PDB file of C-alpha atoms and ligand atoms in Angstrom:
ATOM      1  CA  MET A   1     119.830  74.687 111.840  1.00 71.00           C
ATOM      2  CA  ALA A   2     116.290  73.786 112.706  1.00 92.00           C
ATOM      3  CA  ILE A   3     113.119  72.721 110.982  1.00 96.00           C
ATOM      4  CA  ARG A   4     110.403  75.318 111.580  1.00 97.00           C
ATOM      5  CA  ASN A   5     106.684  74.684 111.703  1.00 97.00           C
ATOM      6  CA  ILE A   6     104.842  75.741 108.525  1.00 98.00           C
ATOM      7  CA  VAL A   7     101.662  77.645 109.362  1.00 98.00           C
ATOM      8  CA  LYS A   8      98.538  76.662 107.473  1.00 98.00           C
ATOM      9  CA  GLU A   9      95.734  78.506 105.757  1.00 96.00           C
ATOM     10  CA  GLY A  10      93.485  80.111 108.368  1.00 95.00           C
ATOM     11  CA  ASP A  11      96.417  81.375 110.439  1.00 96.00           C
ATOM     12  CA  GLU A  12      96.237  85.173 110.500  1.00 96.00           C
ATOM     13  CA  THR A  13     100.000  85.457 109.884  1.00 96.00           C
ATOM     14  CA  LEU A  14      99.421  84.508 106.240  1.00 98.00           C
ATOM     15  CA  GLY A  15      97.208  87.539 105.647  1.00 97.00           C
ATOM     16  CA  LYS A  16      99.623  90.164 106.947  1.00 98.00           C
ATOM     17  CA  VAL A  17     101.920  92.539 105.101  1.00 98.00           C
ATOM     18  CA  CYS A  18     105.524  91.811 106.084  1.00 98.00           C
ATOM     19  CA  ARG A  19     108.088  94.420 107.117  1.00 98.00           C
ATOM     20  CA  PRO A  20     111.343  94.995 105.259  1.00 98.00           C
ATOM     21  CA  VAL A  21     114.562  93.496 106.589  1.00 98.00           C
ATOM     22  CA  THR A  22     116.962  96.183 107.793  1.00 98.00           C
ATOM     23  CA  GLU A  23     119.635  94.175 109.594  1.00 98.00           C
ATOM     24  CA  PHE A  24     121.772  91.666 107.758  1.00 98.00           C
ATOM     25  CA  ASN A  25     123.210  89.830 110.704  1.00 98.00           C
ATOM     26  CA  GLU A  26     123.685  86.295 112.030  1.00 98.00           C
ATOM     27  CA  ARG A  27     120.105  86.164 113.179  1.00 97.00           C
ATOM     28  CA  LEU A  28     118.965  86.654 109.572  1.00 98.00           C
ATOM     29  CA  TRP A  29     121.424  84.035 108.316  1.00 98.00           C
ATOM     30  CA  GLN A  30     120.121  81.527 110.869  1.00 98.00           C
ATOM     31  CA  LEU A  31     116.576  82.253 109.724  1.00 98.00           C
ATOM     32  CA  LEU A  32     117.528  81.746 106.058  1.00 98.00           C
ATOM     33  CA  ASP A  33     119.248  78.454 106.878  1.00 98.00           C
ATOM     34  CA  ASP A  34     116.225  77.269 108.848  1.00 98.00           C
ATOM     35  CA  MET A  35     113.909  78.253 105.977  1.00 98.00           C
ATOM     36  CA  LYS A  36     115.990  76.255 103.498  1.00 98.00           C
ATOM     37  CA  GLU A  37     116.075  73.221 105.757  1.00 98.00           C
ATOM     38  CA  THR A  38     112.322  73.503 106.325  1.00 98.00           C
ATOM     39  CA  LEU A  39     111.677  73.774 102.579  1.00 98.00           C
ATOM     40  CA  VAL A  40     113.784  70.694 101.806  1.00 97.00           C
ATOM     41  CA  LYS A  41     111.982  68.706 104.500  1.00 97.00           C
ATOM     42  CA  ALA A  42     108.605  69.800 103.113  1.00 97.00           C
ATOM     43  CA  ASP A  43     109.725  68.929  99.567  1.00 96.00           C
ATOM     44  CA  GLY A  44     108.642  72.278  98.137  1.00 96.00           C
ATOM     45  CA  VAL A  45     110.165  74.780  95.704  1.00 97.00           C
ATOM     46  CA  GLY A  46     109.618  78.007  97.641  1.00 98.00           C
ATOM     47  CA  LEU A  47     109.006  79.209 101.191  1.00 98.00           C
ATOM     48  CA  ALA A  48     108.271  82.705 102.462  1.00 98.00           C
ATOM     49  CA  ALA A  49     109.078  83.898 105.997  1.00 98.00           C
ATOM     50  CA  PRO A  50     105.418  84.471 107.024  1.00 98.00           C
ATOM     51  CA  GLN A  51     104.845  80.762 106.387  1.00 98.00           C
ATOM     52  CA  ILE A  52     107.002  80.040 109.430  1.00 98.00           C
ATOM     53  CA  GLY A  53     105.440  82.896 111.404  1.00 97.00           C
ATOM     54  CA  VAL A  54     108.081  85.554 110.700  1.00 98.00           C
ATOM     55  CA  LEU A  55     106.610  88.784 109.307  1.00 98.00           C
ATOM     56  CA  ARG A  56     109.640  89.874 107.312  1.00 98.00           C
ATOM     57  CA  ARG A  57     110.133  90.291 103.565  1.00 98.00           C
ATOM     58  CA  ILE A  58     112.167  87.156 102.883  1.00 98.00           C
ATOM     59  CA  PHE A  59     111.743  84.058 100.751  1.00 98.00           C
ATOM     60  CA  VAL A  60     113.887  81.131  99.702  1.00 98.00           C
ATOM     61  CA  MET A  61     113.446  79.168  96.500  1.00 98.00           C
ATOM     62  CA  ASN A  62     114.966  76.214  94.697  1.00 98.00           C
ATOM     63  CA  VAL A  63     113.242  75.125  91.514  1.00 97.00           C
ATOM     64  CA  GLY A  64     115.990  72.588  90.801  1.00 95.00           C
ATOM     65  CA  ASP A  65     118.802  74.838  89.615  1.00 95.00           C
ATOM     66  CA  GLY A  66     120.184  76.069  92.934  1.00 97.00           C
ATOM     67  CA  TRP A  67     119.184  78.155  95.921  1.00 98.00           C
ATOM     68  CA  VAL A  68     117.914  81.700  95.773  1.00 98.00           C
ATOM     69  CA  GLU A  69     117.678  83.771  98.951  1.00 98.00           C
ATOM     70  CA  ALA A  70     115.581  86.869  98.330  1.00 98.00           C
ATOM     71  CA  ILE A  71     115.409  89.628 100.909  1.00 98.00           C
ATOM     72  CA  ASN A  72     113.159  92.644 100.345  1.00 98.00           C
ATOM     73  CA  PRO A  73     112.268  91.310  96.872  1.00 98.00           C
ATOM     74  CA  GLU A  74     110.410  93.376  94.331  1.00 98.00           C
ATOM     75  CA  ILE A  75     109.195  92.337  90.893  1.00 98.00           C
ATOM     76  CA  VAL A  76     110.324  95.056  88.503  1.00 98.00           C
ATOM     77  CA  GLU A  77     109.328  93.566  85.119  1.00 98.00           C
ATOM     78  CA  ARG A  78     106.605  91.188  83.968  1.00 98.00           C
ATOM     79  CA  GLU A  79     106.294  89.671  80.519  1.00 98.00           C
ATOM     80  CA  GLY A  80     103.846  87.305  78.846  1.00 98.00           C
ATOM     81  CA  GLU A  81     101.385  84.977  80.490  1.00 97.00           C
ATOM     82  CA  GLN A  82     101.188  81.358  81.608  1.00 97.00           C
ATOM     83  CA  GLU A  83      98.505  79.134  83.084  1.00 96.00           C
ATOM     84  CA  ASP A  84      99.579  76.167  85.153  1.00 95.00           C
ATOM     85  CA  VAL A  85      98.930  74.188  88.307  1.00 94.00           C
ATOM     86  CA  GLU A  86      99.918  75.829  91.559  1.00 96.00           C
ATOM     87  CA  GLY A  87      99.876  74.789  95.195  1.00 96.00           C
ATOM     88  CA  CYS A  88     101.261  76.029  98.515  1.00 98.00           C
ATOM     89  CA  LEU A  89     102.848  74.356 101.524  1.00 98.00           C
ATOM     90  CA  SER A  90     100.413  76.347 103.677  1.00 98.00           C
ATOM     91  CA  CYS A  91      97.407  74.872 101.808  1.00 97.00           C
ATOM     92  CA  PRO A  92      98.111  71.122 101.836  1.00 94.00           C
ATOM     93  CA  ASN A  93      96.463  68.961  99.180  1.00 92.00           C
ATOM     94  CA  GLN A  94      94.908  71.908  97.379  1.00 94.00           C
ATOM     95  CA  PHE A  95      95.875  72.766  93.832  1.00 96.00           C
ATOM     96  CA  GLY A  96      94.496  75.139  91.258  1.00 96.00           C
ATOM     97  CA  ILE A  97      95.185  76.643  87.876  1.00 96.00           C
ATOM     98  CA  THR A  98      96.559  80.167  88.108  1.00 96.00           C
ATOM     99  CA  ARG A  99      97.503  82.776  85.559  1.00 96.00           C
ATOM    100  CA  ARG A 100     100.935  84.322  86.055  1.00 97.00           C
ATOM    101  CA  PRO A 101     103.472  86.202  83.948  1.00 98.00           C
ATOM    102  CA  GLN A 102     105.640  83.879  81.818  1.00 98.00           C
ATOM    103  CA  LYS A 103     108.740  85.837  82.730  1.00 98.00           C
ATOM    104  CA  VAL A 104     109.606  88.215  85.564  1.00 98.00           C
ATOM    105  CA  ARG A 105     112.614  90.219  86.629  1.00 98.00           C
ATOM    106  CA  MET A 106     113.105  90.584  90.369  1.00 98.00           C
ATOM    107  CA  LYS A 107     115.258  92.902  92.408  1.00 98.00           C
ATOM    108  CA  ALA A 108     116.259  91.688  95.885  1.00 98.00           C
ATOM    109  CA  GLN A 109     119.002  91.777  98.485  1.00 98.00           C
ATOM    110  CA  ASN A 110     121.224  88.828  99.383  1.00 98.00           C
ATOM    111  CA  ARG A 111     122.140  87.821 102.939  1.00 98.00           C
ATOM    112  CA  GLN A 112     124.897  90.436 102.992  1.00 98.00           C
ATOM    113  CA  GLY A 113     122.466  93.170 101.964  1.00 98.00           C
ATOM    114  CA  LYS A 114     123.814  93.470  98.416  1.00 98.00           C
ATOM    115  CA  TRP A 115     121.181  94.119  95.726  1.00 98.00           C
ATOM    116  CA  PHE A 116     120.926  91.732  92.776  1.00 98.00           C
ATOM    117  CA  TYR A 117     118.613  91.100  89.847  1.00 98.00           C
ATOM    118  CA  LEU A 118     117.190  87.724  88.905  1.00 98.00           C
ATOM    119  CA  THR A 119     115.180  86.818  85.822  1.00 98.00           C
ATOM    120  CA  GLY A 120     112.910  83.794  85.962  1.00 98.00           C
ATOM    121  CA  GLU A 121     110.796  82.077  83.341  1.00 98.00           C
ATOM    122  CA  GLY A 122     108.121  79.401  83.614  1.00 97.00           C
ATOM    123  CA  LEU A 123     108.139  77.688  87.010  1.00 97.00           C
ATOM    124  CA  LYS A 124     110.720  80.110  88.379  1.00 98.00           C
ATOM    125  CA  ALA A 125     108.602  83.132  87.394  1.00 98.00           C
ATOM    126  CA  ARG A 126     105.568  81.463  88.953  1.00 98.00           C
ATOM    127  CA  CYS A 127     107.477  80.780  92.161  1.00 98.00           C
ATOM    128  CA  ILE A 128     108.855  84.343  92.406  1.00 98.00           C
ATOM    129  CA  CYS A 129     105.308  85.728  92.032  1.00 98.00           C
ATOM    130  CA  HIS A 130     103.843  83.247  94.520  1.00 98.00           C
ATOM    131  CA  GLU A 131     106.472  83.892  97.202  1.00 98.00           C
ATOM    132  CA  THR A 132     106.469  87.672  96.745  1.00 98.00           C
ATOM    133  CA  ASP A 133     102.683  87.597  97.142  1.00 98.00           C
ATOM    134  CA  HIS A 134     103.088  85.855 100.520  1.00 98.00           C
ATOM    135  CA  LEU A 135     104.995  88.919 101.755  1.00 98.00           C
ATOM    136  CA  ASP A 136     101.902  91.018 101.080  1.00 98.00           C
ATOM    137  CA  GLY A 137      99.530  88.555 102.691  1.00 98.00           C
ATOM    138  CA  VAL A 138      98.279  87.099  99.411  1.00 98.00           C
ATOM    139  CA  LEU A 139      97.732  83.372  98.880  1.00 97.00           C
ATOM    140  CA  PHE A 140      97.762  81.654  95.469  1.00 97.00           C
ATOM    141  CA  LYS A 141      94.055  80.980  95.782  1.00 94.00           C
ATOM    142  CA  GLN A 142      93.411  84.650  95.148  1.00 93.00           C
ATOM    143  CA  HIS A 143      94.846  84.072  91.648  1.00 91.00           C
ATOM    144  CA  VAL A 144      93.133  80.759  90.969  1.00 95.00           C
ATOM    145  CA  ILE A 145      91.051  80.454  87.838  1.00 95.00           C
ATOM    146  CA  ARG A 146      89.877  76.981  88.783  1.00 95.00           C
ATOM    147  CA  MET A 147      90.654  74.707  91.732  1.00 95.00           C
ATOM    148  CA  LEU A 148      91.505  71.134  90.773  1.00 94.00           C
ATOM    149  CA  ASP A 149      89.451  68.187  91.908  1.00 89.00           C
ATOM    150  CA  PRO A 150      91.504  65.506  93.753  1.00 79.00           C
ATOM    151  CA  SER A 151      90.667  63.104  90.902  1.00 82.00           C
ATOM    152  CA  GLU A 152      92.599  65.324  88.498  1.00 82.00           C
ATOM    153  CA  LEU A 153      95.789  64.935  90.529  1.00 75.00           C
ATOM    154  CA  ALA A 154      97.067  61.669  89.140  1.00 64.00           C
TER     155      ALA A 154
HETATM  156 NI1   NI B   1     102.900  79.394  99.237  1.00 59.00          NI
END
């Protein structure tokens, strides 16, 4: 396993649309393991492949209740609305209030290529939306209602 470098806002990789994963092999598994290790080191809750310079439709997430590896994810249902503080490992020290669905249902493939469904509410829904956006070159700032001033981050 290896810690990968997280690219920052301004890097053109973050604005690109990622390609689907078609091969579920050891190379993919190594990438997933590296992404998880990188996310733990960065102390975040979600990391998308383009954030480490890989233009593939993959993200990993752990909002405190276990790991999710999502390959070729797609949000298939959205319900309700929430407004909360959001940030991104690619935009250090920047936080803003975003509006997201309160609940989403996602379809994705696991590391063996098997499709599964996952429902997330609250922070998990927010994270699924945020990470899926990364795969289409969208950063959270495009959803921000209001950026927070550093003084508001107690
Ligand atoms: Ni992000």
